[in-house]
CSV table of C-alpha atoms and ligand atoms in Angstrom, one decimal:
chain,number,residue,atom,x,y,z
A,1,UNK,CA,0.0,0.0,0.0
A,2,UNK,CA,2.4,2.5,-1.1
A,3,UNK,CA,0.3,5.1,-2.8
A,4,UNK,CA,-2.5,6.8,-0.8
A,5,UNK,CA,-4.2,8.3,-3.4
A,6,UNK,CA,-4.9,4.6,-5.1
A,7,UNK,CA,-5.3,3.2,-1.8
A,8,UNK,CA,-8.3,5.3,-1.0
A,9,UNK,CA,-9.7,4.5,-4.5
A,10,UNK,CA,-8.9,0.7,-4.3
A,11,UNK,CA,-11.3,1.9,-0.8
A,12,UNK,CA,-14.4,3.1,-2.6
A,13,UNK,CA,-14.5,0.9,-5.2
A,14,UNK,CA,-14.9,-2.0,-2.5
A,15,UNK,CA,-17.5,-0.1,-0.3
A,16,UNK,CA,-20.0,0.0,-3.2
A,17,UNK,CA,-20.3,-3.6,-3.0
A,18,UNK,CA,-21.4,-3.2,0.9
A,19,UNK,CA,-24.4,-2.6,1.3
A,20,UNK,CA,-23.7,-2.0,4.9
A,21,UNK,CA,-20.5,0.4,3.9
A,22,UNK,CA,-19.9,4.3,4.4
A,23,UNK,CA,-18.9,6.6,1.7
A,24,UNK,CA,-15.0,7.3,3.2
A,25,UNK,CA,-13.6,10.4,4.0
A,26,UNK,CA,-11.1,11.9,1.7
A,27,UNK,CA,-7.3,12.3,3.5
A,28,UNK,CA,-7.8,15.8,3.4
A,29,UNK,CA,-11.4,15.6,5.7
A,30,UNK,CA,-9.7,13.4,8.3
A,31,UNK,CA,-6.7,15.9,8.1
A,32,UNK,CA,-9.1,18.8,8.8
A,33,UNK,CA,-12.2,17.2,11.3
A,34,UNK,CA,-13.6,19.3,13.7
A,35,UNK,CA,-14.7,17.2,16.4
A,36,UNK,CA,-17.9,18.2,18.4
A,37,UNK,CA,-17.5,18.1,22.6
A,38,UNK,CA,-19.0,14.5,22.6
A,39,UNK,CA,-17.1,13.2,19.4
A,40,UNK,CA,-15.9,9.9,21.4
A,41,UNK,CA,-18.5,9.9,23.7
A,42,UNK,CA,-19.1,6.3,25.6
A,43,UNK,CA,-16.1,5.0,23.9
A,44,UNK,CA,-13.3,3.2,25.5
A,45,UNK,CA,-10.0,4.1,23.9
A,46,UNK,CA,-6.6,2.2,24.5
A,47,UNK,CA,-3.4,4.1,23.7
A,48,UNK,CA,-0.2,3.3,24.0
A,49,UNK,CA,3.2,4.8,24.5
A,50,UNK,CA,0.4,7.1,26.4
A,51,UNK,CA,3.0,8.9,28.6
A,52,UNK,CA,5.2,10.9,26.5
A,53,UNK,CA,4.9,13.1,23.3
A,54,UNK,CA,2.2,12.2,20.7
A,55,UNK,CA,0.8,9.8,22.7
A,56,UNK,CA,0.6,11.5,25.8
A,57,UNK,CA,-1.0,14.4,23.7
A,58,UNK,CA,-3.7,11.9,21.9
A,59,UNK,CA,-4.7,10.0,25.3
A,60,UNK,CA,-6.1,13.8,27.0
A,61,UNK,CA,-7.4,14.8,23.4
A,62,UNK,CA,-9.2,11.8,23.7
A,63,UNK,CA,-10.7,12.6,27.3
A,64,UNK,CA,-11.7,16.0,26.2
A,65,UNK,CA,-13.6,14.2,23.8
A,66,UNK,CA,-15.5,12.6,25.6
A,67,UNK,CA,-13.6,8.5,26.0
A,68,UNK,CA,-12.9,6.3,29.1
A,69,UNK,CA,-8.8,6.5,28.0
A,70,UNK,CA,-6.7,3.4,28.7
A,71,UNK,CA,-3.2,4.7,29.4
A,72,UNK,CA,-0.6,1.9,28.5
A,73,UNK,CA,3.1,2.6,28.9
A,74,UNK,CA,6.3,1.2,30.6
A,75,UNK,CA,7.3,4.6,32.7
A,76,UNK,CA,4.3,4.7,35.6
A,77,UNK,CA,4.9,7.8,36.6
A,78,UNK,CA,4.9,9.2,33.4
A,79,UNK,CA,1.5,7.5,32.8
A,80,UNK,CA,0.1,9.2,36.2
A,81,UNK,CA,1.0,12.5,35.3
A,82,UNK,CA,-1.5,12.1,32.7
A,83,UNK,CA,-4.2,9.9,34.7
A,84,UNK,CA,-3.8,13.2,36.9
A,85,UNK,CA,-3.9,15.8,33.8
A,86,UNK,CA,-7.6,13.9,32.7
A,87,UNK,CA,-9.0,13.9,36.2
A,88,UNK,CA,-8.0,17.9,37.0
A,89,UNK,CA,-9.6,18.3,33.8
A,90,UNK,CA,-13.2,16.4,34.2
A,91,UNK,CA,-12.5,13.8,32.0
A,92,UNK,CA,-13.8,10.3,32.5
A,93,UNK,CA,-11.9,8.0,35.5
A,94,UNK,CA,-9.1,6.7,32.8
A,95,UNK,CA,-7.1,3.7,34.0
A,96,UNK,CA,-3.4,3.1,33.9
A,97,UNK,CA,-1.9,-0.3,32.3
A,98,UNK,CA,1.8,-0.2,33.1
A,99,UNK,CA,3.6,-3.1,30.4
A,100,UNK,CA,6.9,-2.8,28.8
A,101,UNK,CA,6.2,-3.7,24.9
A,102,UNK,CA,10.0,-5.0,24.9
A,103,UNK,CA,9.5,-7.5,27.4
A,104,UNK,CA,5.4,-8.6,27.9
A,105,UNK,CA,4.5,-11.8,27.2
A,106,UNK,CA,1.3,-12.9,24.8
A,107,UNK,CA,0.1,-14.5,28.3
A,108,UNK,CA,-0.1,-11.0,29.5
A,109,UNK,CA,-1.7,-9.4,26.9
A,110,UNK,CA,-4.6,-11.6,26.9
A,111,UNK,CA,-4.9,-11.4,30.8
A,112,UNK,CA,-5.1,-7.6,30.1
A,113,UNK,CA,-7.8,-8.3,27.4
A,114,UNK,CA,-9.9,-10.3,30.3
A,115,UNK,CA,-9.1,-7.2,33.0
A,116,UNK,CA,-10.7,-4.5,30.0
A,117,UNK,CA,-13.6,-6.8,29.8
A,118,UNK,CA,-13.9,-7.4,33.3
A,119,UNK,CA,-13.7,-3.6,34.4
A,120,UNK,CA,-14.7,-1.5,30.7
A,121,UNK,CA,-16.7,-4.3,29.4
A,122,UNK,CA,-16.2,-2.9,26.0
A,123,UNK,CA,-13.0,-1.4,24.3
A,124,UNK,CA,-13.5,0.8,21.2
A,125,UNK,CA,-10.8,2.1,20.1
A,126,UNK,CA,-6.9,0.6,20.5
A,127,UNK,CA,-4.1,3.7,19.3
A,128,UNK,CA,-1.0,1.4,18.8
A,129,UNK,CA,1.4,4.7,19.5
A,130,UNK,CA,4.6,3.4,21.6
A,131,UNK,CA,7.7,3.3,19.4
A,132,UNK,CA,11.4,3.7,19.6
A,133,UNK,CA,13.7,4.9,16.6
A,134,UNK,CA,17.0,2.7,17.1
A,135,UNK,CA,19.9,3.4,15.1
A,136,UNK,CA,20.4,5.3,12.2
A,137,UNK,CA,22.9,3.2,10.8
A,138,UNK,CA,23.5,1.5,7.3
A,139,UNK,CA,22.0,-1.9,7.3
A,140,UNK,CA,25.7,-3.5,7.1
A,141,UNK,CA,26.4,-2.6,10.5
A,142,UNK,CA,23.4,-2.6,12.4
A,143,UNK,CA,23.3,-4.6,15.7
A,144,UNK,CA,21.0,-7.5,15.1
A,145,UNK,CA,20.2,-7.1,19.0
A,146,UNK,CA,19.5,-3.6,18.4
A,147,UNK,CA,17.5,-4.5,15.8
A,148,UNK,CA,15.3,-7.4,17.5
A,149,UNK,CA,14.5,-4.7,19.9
A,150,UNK,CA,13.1,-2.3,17.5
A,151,UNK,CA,11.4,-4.7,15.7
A,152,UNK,CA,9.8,-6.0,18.9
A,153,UNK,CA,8.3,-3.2,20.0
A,154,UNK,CA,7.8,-1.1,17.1
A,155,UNK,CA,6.1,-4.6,15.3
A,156,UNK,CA,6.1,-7.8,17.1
A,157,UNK,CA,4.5,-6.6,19.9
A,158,UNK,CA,2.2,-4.1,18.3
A,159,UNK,CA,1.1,-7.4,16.1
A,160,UNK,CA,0.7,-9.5,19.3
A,161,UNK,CA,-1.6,-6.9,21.6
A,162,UNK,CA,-4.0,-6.2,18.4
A,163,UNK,CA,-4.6,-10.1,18.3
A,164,UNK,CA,-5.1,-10.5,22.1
A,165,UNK,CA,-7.5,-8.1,22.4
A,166,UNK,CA,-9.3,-8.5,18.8
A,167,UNK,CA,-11.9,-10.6,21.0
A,168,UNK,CA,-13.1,-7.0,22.4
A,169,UNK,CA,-12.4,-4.5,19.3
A,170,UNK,CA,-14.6,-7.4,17.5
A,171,UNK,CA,-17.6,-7.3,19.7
A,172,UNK,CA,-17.6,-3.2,19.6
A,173,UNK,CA,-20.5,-1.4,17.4
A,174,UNK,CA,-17.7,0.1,15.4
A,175,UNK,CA,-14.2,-0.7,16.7
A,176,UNK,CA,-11.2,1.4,14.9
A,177,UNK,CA,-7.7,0.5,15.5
A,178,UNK,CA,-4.8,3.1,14.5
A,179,UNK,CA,-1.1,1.9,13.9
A,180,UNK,CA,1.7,4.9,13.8
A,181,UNK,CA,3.5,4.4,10.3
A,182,UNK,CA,6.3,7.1,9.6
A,183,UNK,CA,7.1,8.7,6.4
A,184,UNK,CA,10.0,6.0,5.9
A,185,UNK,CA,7.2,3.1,6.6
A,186,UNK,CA,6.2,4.4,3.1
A,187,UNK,CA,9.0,5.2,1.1
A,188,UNK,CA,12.0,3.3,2.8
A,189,UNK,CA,15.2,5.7,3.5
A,190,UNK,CA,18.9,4.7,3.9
A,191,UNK,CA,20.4,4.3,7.3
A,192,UNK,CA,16.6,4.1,9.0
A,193,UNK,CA,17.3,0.5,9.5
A,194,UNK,CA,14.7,-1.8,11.8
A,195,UNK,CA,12.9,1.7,12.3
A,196,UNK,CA,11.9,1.8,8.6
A,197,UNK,CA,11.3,-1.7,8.3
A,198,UNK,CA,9.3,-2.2,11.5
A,199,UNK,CA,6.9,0.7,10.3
A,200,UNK,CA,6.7,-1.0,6.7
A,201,UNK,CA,5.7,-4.2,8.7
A,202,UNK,CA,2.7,-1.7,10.2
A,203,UNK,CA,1.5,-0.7,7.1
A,204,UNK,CA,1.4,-4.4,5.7
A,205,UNK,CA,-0.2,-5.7,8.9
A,206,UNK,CA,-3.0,-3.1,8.6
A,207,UNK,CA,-3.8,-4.0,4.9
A,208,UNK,CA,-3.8,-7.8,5.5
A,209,UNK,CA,-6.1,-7.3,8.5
A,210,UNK,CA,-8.2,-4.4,6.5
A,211,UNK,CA,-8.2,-7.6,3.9
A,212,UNK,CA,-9.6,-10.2,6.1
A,213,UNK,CA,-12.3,-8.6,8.0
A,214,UNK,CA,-13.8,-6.0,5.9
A,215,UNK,CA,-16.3,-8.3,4.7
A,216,UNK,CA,-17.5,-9.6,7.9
A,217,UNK,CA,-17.1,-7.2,10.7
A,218,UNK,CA,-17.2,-3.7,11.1
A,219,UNK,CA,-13.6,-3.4,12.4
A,220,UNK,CA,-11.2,-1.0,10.7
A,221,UNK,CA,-7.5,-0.8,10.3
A,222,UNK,CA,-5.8,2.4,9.1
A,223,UNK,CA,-2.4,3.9,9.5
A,224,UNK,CA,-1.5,7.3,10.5
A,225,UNK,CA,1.7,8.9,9.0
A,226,UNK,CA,2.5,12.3,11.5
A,227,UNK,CA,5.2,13.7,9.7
A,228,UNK,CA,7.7,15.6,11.9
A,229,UNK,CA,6.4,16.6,14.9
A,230,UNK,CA,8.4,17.9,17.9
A,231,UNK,CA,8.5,15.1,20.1
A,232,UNK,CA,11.7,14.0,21.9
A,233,UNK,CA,12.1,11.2,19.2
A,234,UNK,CA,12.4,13.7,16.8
A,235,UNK,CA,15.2,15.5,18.0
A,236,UNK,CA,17.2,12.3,18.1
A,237,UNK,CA,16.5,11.7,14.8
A,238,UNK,CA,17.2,15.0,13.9
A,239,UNK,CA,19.8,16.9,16.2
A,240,UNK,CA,20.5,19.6,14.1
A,241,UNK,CA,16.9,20.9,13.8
A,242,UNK,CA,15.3,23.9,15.2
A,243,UNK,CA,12.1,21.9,17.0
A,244,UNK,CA,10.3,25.3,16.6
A,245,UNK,CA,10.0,24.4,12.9
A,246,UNK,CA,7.8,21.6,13.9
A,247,UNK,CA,4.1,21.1,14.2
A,248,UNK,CA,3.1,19.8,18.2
A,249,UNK,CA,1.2,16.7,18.8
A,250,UNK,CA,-1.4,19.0,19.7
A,251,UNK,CA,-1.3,20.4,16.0
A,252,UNK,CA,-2.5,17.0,14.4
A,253,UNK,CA,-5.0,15.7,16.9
A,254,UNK,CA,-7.6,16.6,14.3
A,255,UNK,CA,-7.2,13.4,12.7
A,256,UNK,CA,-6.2,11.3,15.5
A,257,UNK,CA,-9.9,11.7,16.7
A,258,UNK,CA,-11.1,11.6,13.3
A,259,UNK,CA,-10.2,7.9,13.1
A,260,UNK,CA,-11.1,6.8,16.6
A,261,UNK,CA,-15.0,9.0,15.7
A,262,UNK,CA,-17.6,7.0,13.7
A,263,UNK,CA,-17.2,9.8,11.3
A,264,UNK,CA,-14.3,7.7,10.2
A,265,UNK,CA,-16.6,4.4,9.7
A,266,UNK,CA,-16.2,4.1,6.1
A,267,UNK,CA,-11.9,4.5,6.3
A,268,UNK,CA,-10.2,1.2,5.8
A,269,UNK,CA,-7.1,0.1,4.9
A,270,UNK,CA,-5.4,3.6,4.4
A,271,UNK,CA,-2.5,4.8,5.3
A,272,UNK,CA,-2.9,9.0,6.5
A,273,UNK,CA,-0.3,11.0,5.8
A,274,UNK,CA,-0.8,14.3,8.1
A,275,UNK,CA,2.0,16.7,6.5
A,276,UNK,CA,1.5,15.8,3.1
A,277,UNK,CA,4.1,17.6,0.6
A,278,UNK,CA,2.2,19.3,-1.9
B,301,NAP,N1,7.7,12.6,16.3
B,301,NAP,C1,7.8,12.4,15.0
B,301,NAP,O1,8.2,13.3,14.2
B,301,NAP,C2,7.2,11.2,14.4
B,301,NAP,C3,7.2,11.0,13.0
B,301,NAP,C4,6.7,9.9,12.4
B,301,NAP,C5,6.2,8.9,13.3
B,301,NAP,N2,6.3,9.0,14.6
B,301,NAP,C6,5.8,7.9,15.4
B,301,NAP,O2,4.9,8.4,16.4
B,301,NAP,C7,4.9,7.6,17.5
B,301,NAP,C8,5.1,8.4,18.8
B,301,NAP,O3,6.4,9.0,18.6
B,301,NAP,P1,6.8,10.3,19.5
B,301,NAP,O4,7.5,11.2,18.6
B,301,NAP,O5,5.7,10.8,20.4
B,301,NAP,O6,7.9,9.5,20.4
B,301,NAP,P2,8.4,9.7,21.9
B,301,NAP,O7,8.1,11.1,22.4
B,301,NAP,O8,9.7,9.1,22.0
B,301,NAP,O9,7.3,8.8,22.7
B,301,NAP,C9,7.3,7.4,22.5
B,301,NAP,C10,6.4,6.7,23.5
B,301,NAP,O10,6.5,5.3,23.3
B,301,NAP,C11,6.7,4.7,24.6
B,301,NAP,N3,7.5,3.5,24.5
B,301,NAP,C12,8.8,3.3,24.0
B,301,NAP,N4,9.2,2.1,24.2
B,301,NAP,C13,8.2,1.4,24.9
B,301,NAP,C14,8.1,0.1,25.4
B,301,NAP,N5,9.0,-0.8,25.3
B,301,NAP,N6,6.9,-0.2,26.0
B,301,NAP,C15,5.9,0.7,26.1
B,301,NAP,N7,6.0,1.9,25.7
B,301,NAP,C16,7.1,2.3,25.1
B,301,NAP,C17,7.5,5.8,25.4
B,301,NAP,O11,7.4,5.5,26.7
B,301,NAP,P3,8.5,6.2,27.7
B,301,NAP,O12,8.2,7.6,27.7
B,301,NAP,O13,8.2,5.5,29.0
B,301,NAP,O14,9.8,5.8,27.2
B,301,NAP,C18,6.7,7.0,24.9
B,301,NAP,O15,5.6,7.2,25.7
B,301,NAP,C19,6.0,6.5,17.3
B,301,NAP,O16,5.4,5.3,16.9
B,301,NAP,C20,6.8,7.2,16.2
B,301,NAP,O17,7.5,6.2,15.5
B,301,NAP,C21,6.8,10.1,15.2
């Protein structure tokens, strides 16, 4: 799925065969939604890498909006800080789900699918977020344990924790899960290494799902490209750069609720580019 444009026509030309389908939103709509107060009202969203920088930014945007927020990171305090932010600010009691992506085991994903049900009895929305850039290295001399590692929690594990909690997603009126590409998930880019690759693995992952359950449940898959935003990842990948060049999380939330809102119903399969170069 390298080219948006065809990807969102290869879209349409499936929903006209559903009866039950949406007409989708063009790039540009999702880029540019103005959410209303109670957007994700009586949804329960789970985000990851919900601590720190976009994902710390989407997790209260989501509040404000209205969601029961599930805040899954592997710094705890970092996750309070924002239980705290949603509380001072009226949002619904969110819930804190501390697991290192590096490390959990599939056995403790799917208790955590169990604990959703038991205490949410619904989950809505799942925001796959947590990522780590590795080495910017050519290929030759990348360390294969540095590389395991990116691949495990930029991939692996974002594979593993959509599957054990499909069970829930499935059984939502409209579940919508989002996985965090990268402009170099799209268009690979010497010396981006497992980085690169891992977020190519996203975008595949989220086509073959979009592929297998398009025609029999309402779930949707979709990717999210943010372009440069000024995160603390960012300036590692980019040392030189002035970080006031760069768009905030808070910029591009627009289309982070967009996608989680049944506005988005009829979106599948695509891969959202939010700084698009003209
Ligand atoms: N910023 C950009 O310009 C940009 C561009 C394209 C794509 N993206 C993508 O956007 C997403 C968010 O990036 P960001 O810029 O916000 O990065 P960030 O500021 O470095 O935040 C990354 C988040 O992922 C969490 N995380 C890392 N390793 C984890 C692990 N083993 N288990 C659980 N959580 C883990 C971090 O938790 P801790 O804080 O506890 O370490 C942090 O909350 C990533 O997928 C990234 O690839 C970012």
């Amino acid at each position: 799925m390298n080219n948006t444009t065809s990807s969102t026509e290869k879209n349409s030309e499936q929903n006209t065969t559903n009866e039950n389908s949406y007409q989708p939103l063009s790039h540009e709509q999702i880029r540019n939604f103005v959410a209303e107060d109670d957007s994700l009202e009586g949804k329960v969203i789970l985000v990851t890498g919900a601590g720190d920088g976009i994902g710390r930014v989407a997790a209260l945007t989501y509040a404000r909006f209205g969601a029961t927020v599930l805040l899954l990171g592997r710094t705890t305090s970092k996750l309070e800080a924002v239980y705290d932010e949603i509380e001072s600010m009226g949002g619904k009691q969110p819930a804190i789900l501390p697991m290192d992506l590096e490390t959990a085991s599939y056995d403790e994903m799917q208790k955590l699918e169990r604990l959703i049900d038991k205490e949410f009895g619904q989950l809505d929305g799942l925001l796959h977020n947590a990522g780590i850039l590795g080495a910017l290295t050519p290929l030759e001399m990348y360390d294969v344990d540095m590389f395991a590692k990116v691949m495990q929690i930029n991939f692996t594990a974002t594979f593993k924790l959509t599957q054990a909690l499909l069970p829930l997603l499935k059984d939502a009126n409209n579940g919508s899960i989002v996985f965090t590409s990268s402009t170099v998930g799209t268009y690979p880019r010497a010396f981006w290494g497992a980085y690169a690759l891992s977020k190519q693995a996203l975008e595949g992952m989220s086509d073959i799902f979009t592929q297998e359950t398009q025609n029999t449940t309402n779930l949707r898959f979709n990717c999210i490209n943010p372009g440069g935003i000024r995160t603390n990842m960012r300036a590692h990948a980019y040392p030189g750069e002035n970080p006031m060049s760069l768009k905030t999380p808070e910029d591009i939330m627009s289309a982070y609720v967009c996608l989680m809102s049944n506005e988005s119903i009829g979106v599948r399969g695509q891969v959202v580019e939010l700084q698009p170069k003209d």
